[in-house]
Coordinates of C-alpha atoms in Angstrom, one line a residue:
Chain R
N566 CA 0.0 -0.1 0.2
A567 CA 1.8 3.1 -1.4
G568 CA -0.3 5.6 1.2
V569 CA -1.8 9.1 0.4
M570 CA 0.7 11.0 -2.4
Q571 CA 1.0 13.9 -3.1
N572 CA 2.7 15.3 -5.9
P573 CA 4.1 17.5 -6.8
R574 CA 7.0 17.2 -4.0
H575 CA 7.5 21.0 -4.9
L576 CA 5.6 23.7 -6.5
V577 CA 6.7 27.7 -7.9
R578 CA 4.0 29.6 -9.6
R579 CA 4.5 33.4 -10.1
R580 CA 1.5 36.3 -9.2
G581 CA -1.5 35.4 -11.6
Q582 CA -0.9 32.0 -12.9
E583 CA -3.1 28.5 -11.4
A584 CA -1.3 26.2 -9.1
R585 CA -2.4 22.4 -8.6
L586 CA -2.1 19.8 -7.0
R587 CA -3.2 16.6 -6.7
C588 CA -3.8 13.9 -3.9
S589 CA -4.4 10.1 -4.1
P590 CA -5.9 8.9 -1.1
M591 CA -4.9 5.0 0.2
K592 CA -5.9 2.5 -1.9
G593 CA -10.2 2.0 -0.7
H594 CA -9.7 5.1 1.4
S595 CA -13.1 7.1 -0.6
H596 CA -13.0 10.3 2.3
V597 CA -10.6 12.9 1.5
Y598 CA -9.1 15.7 3.4
W599 CA -7.0 19.3 2.6
Y600 CA -5.3 21.0 5.3
R601 CA -3.1 24.1 4.9
Q602 CA 0.0 24.6 6.7
L603 CA 1.2 28.7 6.6
P604 CA 4.9 28.9 7.6
E605 CA 5.0 28.8 11.3
E606 CA 1.7 27.8 11.8
G607 CA -0.4 25.1 12.9
L608 CA -2.1 23.5 9.8
K609 CA -5.6 24.5 8.8
F610 CA -8.5 22.8 7.8
M611 CA -9.5 22.8 4.0
V612 CA -12.6 20.8 3.1
Y613 CA -13.4 17.2 3.6
L614 CA -14.5 15.2 0.2
Q615 CA -16.0 12.3 -1.2
K616 CA -15.7 10.6 -3.9
E617 CA -17.9 13.3 -6.2
N618 CA -19.1 15.3 -3.9
I619 CA -18.0 18.3 -1.5
I620 CA -18.6 17.5 2.5
D621 CA -17.2 20.3 4.3
E622 CA -15.8 23.5 2.7
S623 CA -16.3 25.7 5.8
G624 CA -12.2 26.3 5.5
M625 CA -11.9 27.3 1.7
P626 CA -11.7 30.5 1.4
K627 CA -14.5 32.2 -0.5
E628 CA -12.5 33.2 -3.9
R629 CA -9.6 31.1 -5.6
F630 CA -9.9 27.8 -4.4
S631 CA -11.6 24.8 -5.6
A632 CA -11.0 21.3 -4.5
E633 CA -13.0 18.3 -6.2
F634 CA -12.6 14.5 -6.1
P635 CA -13.6 12.9 -9.3
K636 CA -14.9 9.4 -9.8
E637 CA -12.4 8.3 -11.1
G638 CA -8.5 10.1 -10.5
P639 CA -7.7 12.1 -8.0
S640 CA -8.9 14.7 -5.6
I641 CA -7.9 17.8 -7.1
L642 CA -7.2 21.7 -5.4
R643 CA -7.2 24.3 -7.7
I644 CA -5.8 27.7 -6.7
Q645 CA -6.7 30.2 -9.2
Q646 CA -4.2 33.6 -9.9
V647 CA -2.2 32.6 -7.4
V648 CA -1.4 35.6 -4.7
R649 CA 1.9 35.6 -2.4
G650 CA -0.3 34.7 0.7
D651 CA -0.7 31.3 -0.7
S652 CA 2.6 30.1 0.0
A653 CA 2.3 26.9 2.4
A654 CA 2.2 23.8 2.5
Y655 CA -1.0 21.7 1.7
F656 CA -1.7 18.4 3.4
C657 CA -4.2 16.2 2.0
A658 CA -5.8 13.3 4.4
S659 CA -7.4 10.0 3.3
S660 CA -10.1 7.6 5.3
L661 CA -12.0 4.1 5.1
D662 CA -14.6 6.2 6.2
T663 CA -15.5 9.0 8.1
F664 CA -12.9 9.3 11.1
E665 CA -14.0 9.0 13.9
N666 CA -15.0 5.5 13.1
Y667 CA -11.2 4.7 11.3
G668 CA -8.3 7.7 11.7
Y669 CA -6.9 9.0 9.0
T670 CA -3.8 8.9 7.2
F671 CA -2.0 12.3 6.0
G672 CA -0.2 12.7 2.8
S673 CA 3.9 14.0 2.7
G674 CA 1.8 17.6 1.1
T675 CA 2.5 20.0 -1.5
R676 CA 5.3 23.1 -0.6
L677 CA 3.6 25.8 -2.7
T678 CA 6.0 29.3 -3.3
V679 CA 4.6 31.9 -4.8
V680 CA 7.4 34.0 -6.6
Chain Q
A624 CA -16.1 25.0 19.8
Q625 CA -13.0 23.0 20.4
S626 CA -10.0 24.1 20.3
V627 CA -6.2 23.4 22.0
T628 CA -3.4 25.4 23.3
Q629 CA 0.1 24.6 23.2
L630 CA 2.0 26.6 26.2
D631 CA 5.3 26.2 24.5
S632 CA 6.3 26.9 20.7
H633 CA 9.9 26.0 21.8
V634 CA 11.0 23.1 23.5
S635 CA 15.4 22.4 24.1
V636 CA 16.0 19.4 25.7
S637 CA 19.6 17.8 26.1
E638 CA 19.2 13.8 24.2
G639 CA 18.5 11.8 27.3
T640 CA 16.6 13.4 29.3
P641 CA 12.8 14.0 29.9
V642 CA 10.6 15.7 27.1
L643 CA 7.0 17.3 28.1
L644 CA 5.2 19.1 25.8
R645 CA 2.4 20.9 27.3
C646 CA -1.5 20.9 25.6
N647 CA -4.3 22.5 26.8
Y648 CA -8.3 21.6 25.7
S649 CA -11.5 23.4 25.3
S650 CA -14.1 21.2 24.7
S651 CA -18.5 21.0 25.9
Y652 CA -17.8 17.4 25.5
S653 CA -15.7 14.8 25.8
P654 CA -12.6 15.0 23.1
S655 CA -10.8 12.8 21.2
L656 CA -7.0 14.0 21.2
F657 CA -3.6 13.8 19.4
W658 CA -0.8 14.0 19.4
Y659 CA 1.2 14.2 15.9
V660 CA 4.8 15.3 14.6
Q661 CA 5.9 17.1 11.4
H662 CA 10.2 16.2 11.0
P663 CA 11.9 18.6 8.4
N664 CA 9.1 18.7 4.7
K665 CA 7.5 15.8 5.5
G666 CA 4.2 14.6 7.0
L667 CA 2.6 14.2 9.6
Q668 CA 2.7 11.2 11.3
L669 CA 0.5 9.5 14.3
L670 CA 2.1 9.2 17.7
L671 CA -1.2 8.6 19.6
K672 CA -4.4 9.3 20.1
Y673 CA -7.5 9.3 22.6
T674 CA -10.5 8.6 22.9
S675 CA -12.3 8.0 26.0
A676 CA -10.4 4.7 27.1
A677 CA -7.3 4.5 29.8
T678 CA -6.6 8.2 30.5
L679 CA -2.9 7.2 30.1
V680 CA -2.3 7.0 26.1
K681 CA 1.0 5.0 25.2
G682 CA 2.4 5.9 21.5
I683 CA 5.0 5.0 18.6
N684 CA 9.1 5.5 19.8
G685 CA 8.4 5.5 23.4
F686 CA 6.3 9.2 23.8
E687 CA 3.0 8.8 26.5
A688 CA 0.8 11.4 27.3
E689 CA -2.5 11.5 30.0
F690 CA -6.1 13.0 29.7
K691 CA -6.6 14.7 33.1
K692 CA -9.8 16.1 32.6
S693 CA -10.2 18.2 35.8
E694 CA -6.7 20.6 34.3
T695 CA -8.4 19.9 30.6
S696 CA -4.8 19.1 30.0
F697 CA -3.4 16.1 27.1
H698 CA 0.4 16.8 27.6
L699 CA 2.9 14.5 26.1
T700 CA 5.7 13.0 27.7
K701 CA 9.1 10.6 26.8
P702 CA 11.3 9.6 29.7
S703 CA 14.4 10.3 27.6
A704 CA 14.9 12.2 24.2
H705 CA 17.0 10.8 21.9
M706 CA 18.2 13.0 18.6
S707 CA 15.8 11.8 16.3
D708 CA 13.2 13.0 18.2
A709 CA 13.4 16.8 17.4
A710 CA 11.2 17.7 15.1
E711 CA 7.4 19.8 15.3
Y712 CA 4.8 18.5 17.5
F713 CA 1.0 19.4 17.1
C714 CA -1.8 18.5 19.8
V715 CA -4.9 17.8 17.7
V716 CA -8.6 17.3 19.0
N717 CA -11.4 16.1 16.7
T718 CA -14.2 18.9 16.4
R719 CA -17.0 18.5 14.1
G720 CA -17.5 15.6 12.0
S721 CA -14.2 14.3 10.6
R722 CA -12.2 18.1 10.9
L723 CA -8.9 18.1 13.1
T724 CA -8.2 20.9 15.1
F725 CA -4.4 21.7 15.7
G726 CA -2.5 23.9 18.0
E727 CA 0.4 25.7 16.7
G728 CA 2.8 23.2 17.3
T729 CA 5.8 22.4 19.5
Q730 CA 9.1 23.1 18.1
L731 CA 11.7 20.3 20.3
T732 CA 15.0 21.0 19.5
V733 CA 17.5 18.1 21.1
N734 CA 20.8 19.1 22.6
P735 CA 24.3 16.5 22.2

């Protein structure tokens, strides 16, 4: 079992470009979560998805950010028109079922740098 | 609302001495609490979790934590620090549904 795979590990974008971050959950996991870690801070919840559905997006910024988890393929976190303040580490986690029953496993993160 | 406060942003110990990383929580009901460790440029690894069973929880790598309801604390300890323990440690509470709330982190430095 390869664990939660995130790519790319490092991503550099110029201001105004788009960033696409991918997360492949563990085999058999249908629940995906995205967290953001700003420099010198803890992780902050962004969004919780199940296959083809957004369950909780209360932590997502209202503009420029979107997430999806299609029936086939990885979950994608998309950031349009990036700004310097988007520079952070973005972590994905997956679980077999709800967190209360199974907990979840984190990936190694994508470190986004906006220049 | 549930939250956690990590009382020290940096802790420095000598190799072979005890480690104490402090965490207080705020919760309107019995929480699920966790400690995660993050090594530089790596992902997060679960050290241990408390889910209302035994109040003394043993984790990996010799770490343990004690849930004290009267003090609303969940401090992480280890009897003897190793150089490989140097990392950032996060105290975490399970808030609503499947959402985790992280503390701000404690950077542990282990000196030779």
